[in-house]
Every structure is written in structure tokens, then in C-alpha cells.
Amino acid sequence: MNPSKKVVLSAVQPTNSAHIGNYLGAIKNWIPYLELYDCLFFAVDLHSITVNQDPTELRENTYRSIATYMACGIDPAKATLFVQSQVPAHAELAWVLTCNSSMGELSRMTQYKDKSQRHGTHIPTGLFTYPVLMAADILLYGTHLVPVGEDQKQHLELARDLAERMNHRYPKDSAGVESPLFQIPEPMIAKVGARVMSLQDPALKMSKSDPSPGACVFLNDSDKEIEKKFKRAVTDSGTEVPAENPSPGIQNLIQIQASFLEEPFEKVHSRYIGKQYGYLKVDTASVAVEKIRPIRTEIDKILNDRDYLTKVIRKGQETAAARAEKVRNEVYKRIGFIGQ
Ligand code: TYM
């Protein structure tokens, strides 16, 4: 760790394989930080058990998450890659923050409102307190910047509120000197790709748990599967791409292509004005296939070298745990625990 560098931190839930929303909205945007910042990226397995997980799949998907980060270009020599449950301070700080959060502010979280609806009367408590655990993830490392997709913005606001509240409640360090306990984190949200929509219903965010086949393009989909999903993407009843106000389905395809190619939305849009939707679908599929293929191959290669992957995770755990414990100890002292 270099204290003069800003801290960048982000994470993905190890459920299923990552999809192109996770890649374009988050993982791809982590790469520019690697050279200049102090980066931590991890698999949030504690978060993923807010809904039922098959243990074997969870374990495999956790390895897959870290392999995915590496395959997408996150060099473990330049960032700390780790698994959340291997660093106990996440759960420990989450409890402290839970006691400093209110039912009211957690009930306002739109992701909770959406997700809890799927659970009828038996809503897992973890789904409710989940954003507090996410705040703990962020605040434990003195994080400055959090590159995430649009859907995490509200959770980031909660993390900021909790940081400010704790700083106000516990302004002095254990030696009695005034110093802020937590850094106030900033969300970093990409201009294009921050909200990739379902290919089957462009009113819905692309999501791993979408039961509709073809709604979601995964990074482990084959070339054929990717092509098929884009070809069948739901658009609207029109036939040609308009110059003004393309429908949400068309906008989504343009956005996906623009984000993969790192081009402005308008530039990609201008190539298709007046052309049949089919051209946009075929080209977007082919861009996605070309970008995803090397990532998919690399993920498989890394997963097959389990010794190497385990070493990366072990090293990440050591680094992250040492850093997180220091912050947790400071929190424990400030709130009046007798400490370690
Ligand atoms: P998760 O696992 O749902 O998503 C991981 C990242 O992918 C982004 N994302 C999307 N971006 C664009 N379009 C989409 N359709 C799309 N779907 C997902 C998310 O915004 C996110 O950046 N709570 C977090 C994980 C987390 C975390 C953290 C993130 C836990 N602790 C600390 C940052 C910092 C989550 O469930 O992400």
C-alpha cells in the first residue's frame, strides 16, 4: 500500500458467471486505475448468500469471479484480489454500522424494494441489511473511488452517509486527537454502459437472475449463444434506426456496442441511422463475440490452473486482512470496545 495513492475498490457477487452488464458497467472500468491507484477488487460471497446458494456452485463461482477479474485484465501484481469471507473484518464492521443505521434509510433502498418483492412474506433479513455490509466493504480500506454501475449509486450514498455519521459520532482517535475515522467515498459511474438492459425486455436491467432465456449475455456464453441472444433481442415494431429518440431496445444495443468499442454513443448511433435493425443486431453481436471470446478462453485457462489461482487469492487475503484489521481495531477502540 502506498498512502499517497488514492484507494479504488469494487466488487461483484460470485453468483453464476459475470454478465456483460458487470463487465461494461464495472470490471472494464477498473482497468485504467491499475497503474495510478491503490486498487482492491474482490468477490463478495457474503453478499451472495442473501439469497439461497448451492454450496458447490458458490465455491466454483467464487474462484470464477477472481479468474474473471484477471482474464479481463486485472493484473494481480497491480491490485489486491481477494474473497470477502476470508477477511472477517467485513462482517465485523458491518455489525457496527448496522447499529448505526436506521430501518428507515434501509427501507428506502430501491434494490431492496425490488428484490424483496420476489420473496413473498419470507424476506431474508440479509437482503435488508445488505447495503450496510457493502458500506463496511468500502469504508474498511479508506476508499476514495468506487467504480460501479448505475444501480449501486444509492448504496454508495448510504456508505457516504454512514461514514459521515460515524465521523461525527466518533471524531477523536484513541489518543484523543481529532481525525476523521472514515474517508468519504465517491462513486465512479461510466458514461456509457452503466446500465445495460435485458435483451428480452429493455425496460429491465440486465440481471443474472432473469429467468427469461436470452435476456442476459454471460462472459462464459459460446460465440453461438451470444449471436443468438443478440439476433433475438427485443426492439420495437419499427424497422429502421431513427435519427432521433431510438427506442429503449435500440438504445441498449447501441450502448452495448459503444461500450465494448469505447466509442461515444452518438458515433455508433450515427453509423446505423436509416438502416434496418438487423445490421445493428448482427454488428453488436459480432463486436461482443470478438471481445468476449479471449476473456472466456482466459477464464478457463486460469480456472484450470487452480494452484496459481489459489496463490493469488491467498496473497490477496493476507494483504486485505492486514489492512482491514487495522481499521477495524481503530473503530473498535473509538466505540469503546476493549480491543484485541
Ligand atoms: P453486482 O454483483 O450486482 O454487480 C456487480 C457490478 O456490476 C454492475 N452491474 C451493471 N452495470 C451495468 N448494467 C447492468 N445491467 C449491471 N448489473 C450489474 C453493478 O453496478 C456493480 O458495479 N452490491 C454490489 C457488490 C458490492 C460492491 C461492494 C460493489 C458489494 N460490496 C463494494 C462496490 C463496492 C452488487 O451486488 O453488485
PDB file of C-alpha atoms in Angstrom, residues 1-9 29-41 74-75 77-80 142-147 188 323:
ATOM      1  CA  MET A   1       0.000   0.000   0.000  1.00  0.00           C
ATOM      2  CA  ASN A   2       1.241   3.469  -0.873  1.00  0.00           C
ATOM      3  CA  PRO A   3      -0.525   6.028   1.364  1.00  0.00           C
ATOM      4  CA  SER A   4      -0.101   8.809  -1.195  1.00  0.00           C
ATOM      5  CA  LYS A   5      -2.208   6.922  -3.734  1.00  0.00           C
ATOM      6  CA  LYS A   6      -5.976   7.100  -3.817  1.00  0.00           C
ATOM      7  CA  VAL A   7      -7.734   3.854  -2.956  1.00  0.00           C
ATOM      8  CA  VAL A   8     -10.025   2.330  -5.611  1.00  0.00           C
ATOM      9  CA  LEU A   9     -12.256  -0.568  -4.590  1.00  0.00           C
ATOM     10  CA  ASN A  29     -13.743   0.446 -15.883  1.00  0.00           C
ATOM     11  CA  TRP A  30     -11.411  -0.785 -13.164  1.00  0.00           C
ATOM     12  CA  ILE A  31      -8.513  -1.272 -15.557  1.00  0.00           C
ATOM     13  CA  PRO A  32      -7.498   2.395 -16.069  1.00  0.00           C
ATOM     14  CA  TYR A  33      -6.974   2.729 -12.304  1.00  0.00           C
ATOM     15  CA  LEU A  34      -4.431  -0.080 -12.058  1.00  0.00           C
ATOM     16  CA  GLU A  35      -1.355   1.957 -12.950  1.00  0.00           C
ATOM     17  CA  LEU A  36      -2.056   5.008 -10.822  1.00  0.00           C
ATOM     18  CA  TYR A  37      -4.093   3.946  -7.814  1.00  0.00           C
ATOM     19  CA  ASP A  38      -4.082   1.540  -4.904  1.00  0.00           C
ATOM     20  CA  CYS A  39      -6.680  -0.977  -6.144  1.00  0.00           C
ATOM     21  CA  LEU A  40      -8.668  -3.654  -4.307  1.00  0.00           C
ATOM     22  CA  PHE A  41     -11.153  -5.884  -6.126  1.00  0.00           C
ATOM     23  CA  ILE A  74      -6.776  -7.022 -13.677  1.00  0.00           C
ATOM     24  CA  ASP A  75      -3.177  -7.988 -13.051  1.00  0.00           C
ATOM     25  CA  ALA A  77       0.622  -7.780  -9.345  1.00  0.00           C
ATOM     26  CA  LYS A  78      -1.091  -4.389  -9.630  1.00  0.00           C
ATOM     27  CA  ALA A  79      -4.197  -4.894  -7.486  1.00  0.00           C
ATOM     28  CA  THR A  80      -5.205  -6.803  -4.373  1.00  0.00           C
ATOM     29  CA  GLY A 142     -10.157   4.181   3.294  1.00  0.00           C
ATOM     30  CA  THR A 143     -11.641   4.007  -0.203  1.00  0.00           C
ATOM     31  CA  HIS A 144     -11.728   7.180  -2.287  1.00  0.00           C
ATOM     32  CA  LEU A 145     -13.280   5.904  -5.533  1.00  0.00           C
ATOM     33  CA  VAL A 146     -15.790   3.120  -6.211  1.00  0.00           C
ATOM     34  CA  PRO A 147     -16.259   2.298  -9.915  1.00  0.00           C
ATOM     35  CA  MET A 188     -17.422   6.449 -10.362  1.00  0.00           C
ATOM     36  CA  ARG A 323      -5.241  -3.531   6.168  1.00  0.00           C
TER      37      ARG A 323
END
